[in-house]
GROMACS .gro file of C-alpha atoms in nm:
model
  144
    1MET     CA    1  21.038   8.518   8.466
    2CYS     CA    2  21.402   8.292   8.470
    3ASP     CA    3  21.470   8.329   8.103
    4GLU     CA    4  21.430   8.715   8.133
    5HIS     CA    5  21.480   8.838   8.489
    6MET     CA    6  21.218   9.063   8.634
    7ILE     CA    7  21.440   9.346   8.779
    8GLU     CA    8  21.273   9.594   9.043
    9SER     CA    9  21.453   9.823   9.282
   10VAL     CA   10  21.390   9.765   9.646
   11PHE     CA   11  21.391  10.024   9.908
   12GLY     CA   12  21.394  10.010  10.288
   13PRO     CA   13  21.584   9.832  10.557
   14LEU     CA   14  21.741   9.507  10.536
   15GLY     CA   15  21.623   9.369  10.860
   16ALA     CA   16  21.928   9.392  11.055
   17ASP     CA   17  21.733   9.287  11.338
   18ARG     CA   18  21.661   8.929  11.233
   19ALA     CA   19  21.888   8.655  11.283
   20ARG     CA   20  22.020   8.540  10.882
   21PRO     CA   21  22.134   8.219  10.812
   22TYR     CA   22  22.486   8.189  10.699
   23LYS     CA   23  22.455   7.825  10.572
   24PRO     CA   24  22.180   7.651  10.357
   25ALA     CA   25  22.087   7.394  10.645
   26GLU     CA   26  21.966   7.745  10.851
   27ALA     CA   27  21.752   7.863  10.574
   28ARG     CA   28  21.616   7.505  10.552
   29ARG     CA   29  21.532   7.504  10.905
   30ALA     CA   30  21.372   7.864  10.875
   31VAL     CA   31  21.177   7.741  10.596
   32GLU     CA   32  21.049   7.409  10.784
   33ARG     CA   33  20.963   7.612  11.083
   34ALA     CA   34  20.768   7.897  10.896
   35VAL     CA   35  20.558   7.604  10.716
   36ALA     CA   36  20.513   7.415  10.998
   37GLU     CA   37  20.356   7.719  11.220
   38ARG     CA   38  20.152   7.804  10.903
   39CYS     CA   39  20.013   7.461  10.900
   40ARG     CA   40  19.948   7.419  11.266
   41ALA     CA   41  19.777   7.770  11.278
   42THR     CA   42  19.549   7.709  10.992
   43HIS     CA   43  19.503   7.337  11.081
   44THR     CA   44  19.575   7.180  10.756
   45PRO     CA   45  19.818   6.914  10.658
   46CYS     CA   46  20.151   6.979  10.513
   47ASP     CA   47  20.226   6.877  10.175
   48ALA     CA   48  20.586   6.671  10.186
   49ASP     CA   49  20.646   6.709   9.838
   50ALA     CA   50  20.583   7.076   9.816
   51LEU     CA   51  20.775   7.141  10.129
   52SER     CA   52  21.068   6.930  10.003
   53ASP     CA   53  21.060   7.179   9.689
   54ALA     CA   54  21.067   7.478   9.883
   55LEU     CA   55  21.339   7.334  10.115
   56LEU     CA   56  21.544   7.263   9.747
   57VAL     CA   57  21.471   7.623   9.639
   58VAL     CA   58  21.609   7.791   9.931
   59SER     CA   59  21.882   7.577   9.992
   60GLU     CA   60  22.005   7.644   9.604
   61LEU     CA   61  21.943   8.056   9.671
   62THR     CA   62  22.187   8.053   9.992
   63THR     CA   63  22.444   7.814   9.808
   64ASN     CA   64  22.462   8.066   9.517
   65ALA     CA   65  22.470   8.347   9.752
   66ILE     CA   66  22.738   8.197   9.951
   67LEU     CA   67  22.948   8.062   9.630
   68HIS     CA   68  22.879   8.353   9.378
   69GLY     CA   69  22.786   8.659   9.589
   70GLY     CA   70  23.009   8.710   9.896
   71GLY     CA   71  22.774   8.548  10.149
   72VAL     CA   72  22.404   8.619  10.230
   73THR     CA   73  22.326   8.946  10.360
   74ASP     CA   74  21.991   8.940  10.393
   75PHE     CA   75  21.702   8.644  10.440
   76ARG     CA   76  21.353   8.652  10.486
   77VAL     CA   77  21.073   8.378  10.462
   78ASP     CA   78  20.704   8.421  10.458
   79VAL     CA   79  20.412   8.197  10.411
   80ASP     CA   80  20.170   8.380  10.210
   81GLY     CA   81  19.854   8.194  10.071
   82PRO     CA   82  19.888   7.873   9.880
   83GLY     CA   83  20.286   7.932   9.879
   84VAL     CA   84  20.604   8.009  10.062
   85ARG     CA   85  20.854   8.307   9.984
   86VAL     CA   86  21.169   8.310  10.057
   87SER     CA   87  21.426   8.629   9.988
   88VAL     CA   88  21.770   8.592   9.999
   89SER     CA   89  22.034   8.882   9.942
   90ASP     CA   90  22.377   8.914   9.858
   91SER     CA   91  22.624   9.212   9.770
   92SER     CA   92  22.668   9.099   9.397
   93ASP     CA   93  22.523   9.277   9.153
   94GLU     CA   94  22.575   9.003   8.901
   95LEU     CA   95  22.221   8.823   8.770
   96PRO     CA   96  22.219   8.442   8.810
   97VAL     CA   97  22.306   8.291   8.474
   98THR     CA   98  22.239   7.907   8.342
   99ALA     CA   99  22.539   7.770   8.253
  100PRO     CA  100  22.594   7.509   7.944
  101PRO     CA  101  22.598   7.164   8.049
  102THR     CA  102  22.948   7.121   7.868
  103ASP     CA  103  23.249   7.367   7.875
  104PRO     CA  104  23.417   7.495   7.533
  105HIS     CA  105  23.579   7.158   7.484
  106GLY     CA  106  23.286   6.954   7.535
  107ARG     CA  107  23.350   6.837   7.873
  108LEU     CA  108  23.066   6.805   8.130
  109ARG     CA  109  23.068   7.075   8.367
  110HIS     CA  110  22.995   7.041   8.743
  111GLY     CA  111  22.743   7.238   8.923
  112GLY     CA  112  22.554   7.489   8.751
  113HIS     CA  113  22.218   7.317   8.809
  114GLY     CA  114  22.114   7.561   9.089
  115TRP     CA  115  21.962   7.867   8.888
  116PRO     CA  116  21.757   7.589   8.679
  117ILE     CA  117  21.611   7.418   8.965
  118VAL     CA  118  21.513   7.743   9.111
  119CYS     CA  119  21.325   7.842   8.804
  120ARG     CA  120  21.165   7.511   8.740
  121LEU     CA  121  21.020   7.454   9.105
  122SER     CA  122  20.918   7.790   9.205
  123ARG     CA  123  20.605   7.996   9.062
  124ASP     CA  124  20.757   8.329   9.077
  125VAL     CA  125  21.102   8.440   9.087
  126ARG     CA  126  21.215   8.815   9.092
  127VAL     CA  127  21.592   8.934   9.098
  128SER     CA  128  21.604   9.312   9.270
  129ASP     CA  129  21.855   9.547   9.270
  130LEU     CA  130  21.924   9.669   9.637
  131PRO     CA  131  21.994  10.054   9.696
  132ALA     CA  132  22.348  10.000   9.846
  133GLY     CA  133  22.463   9.740   9.557
  134GLY     CA  134  22.388   9.400   9.560
  135LYS     CA  135  22.064   9.198   9.476
  136CYS     CA  136  21.749   9.018   9.641
  137ILE     CA  137  21.633   8.707   9.471
  138THR     CA  138  21.262   8.637   9.580
  139ALA     CA  139  21.126   8.328   9.493
  140VAL     CA  140  20.752   8.209   9.539
  141VAL     CA  141  20.711   7.820   9.587
  142PRO     CA  142  20.418   7.654   9.579
  143LEU     CA  143  20.268   7.478   9.879
  144ALA     CA  144  19.995   7.222   9.701
   0.00000   0.00000   0.00000
């Protein structure tokens, strides 16, 4: 799904009643809380490596929304079955891209690793157009 973006329309409110993270650290804390609550409720141990993957994915998505999308406009996290679903919206219509590791002169580029990380660690990634403009990227990271 990361090589060919799955595009779909999303209709409905952006969830203005929820506090959204403005920094990657706030998004990571929201994911940690959601996973911890699910583990407590189901009396199952949390897989530390899987949680680390989910935290890295949410950090990359929120960082990209801040750096390339004009900031986070909506954020959702849900632990559903064997995975954590994270959705990060921003106001940019531009799709994420994988940048080549070098520039046209053969020099190594800084950055450009976030989208490949999201794609590698996630079981499912969807990029959705938002009715008022912008996009929502939803990634499902396995927790086991």
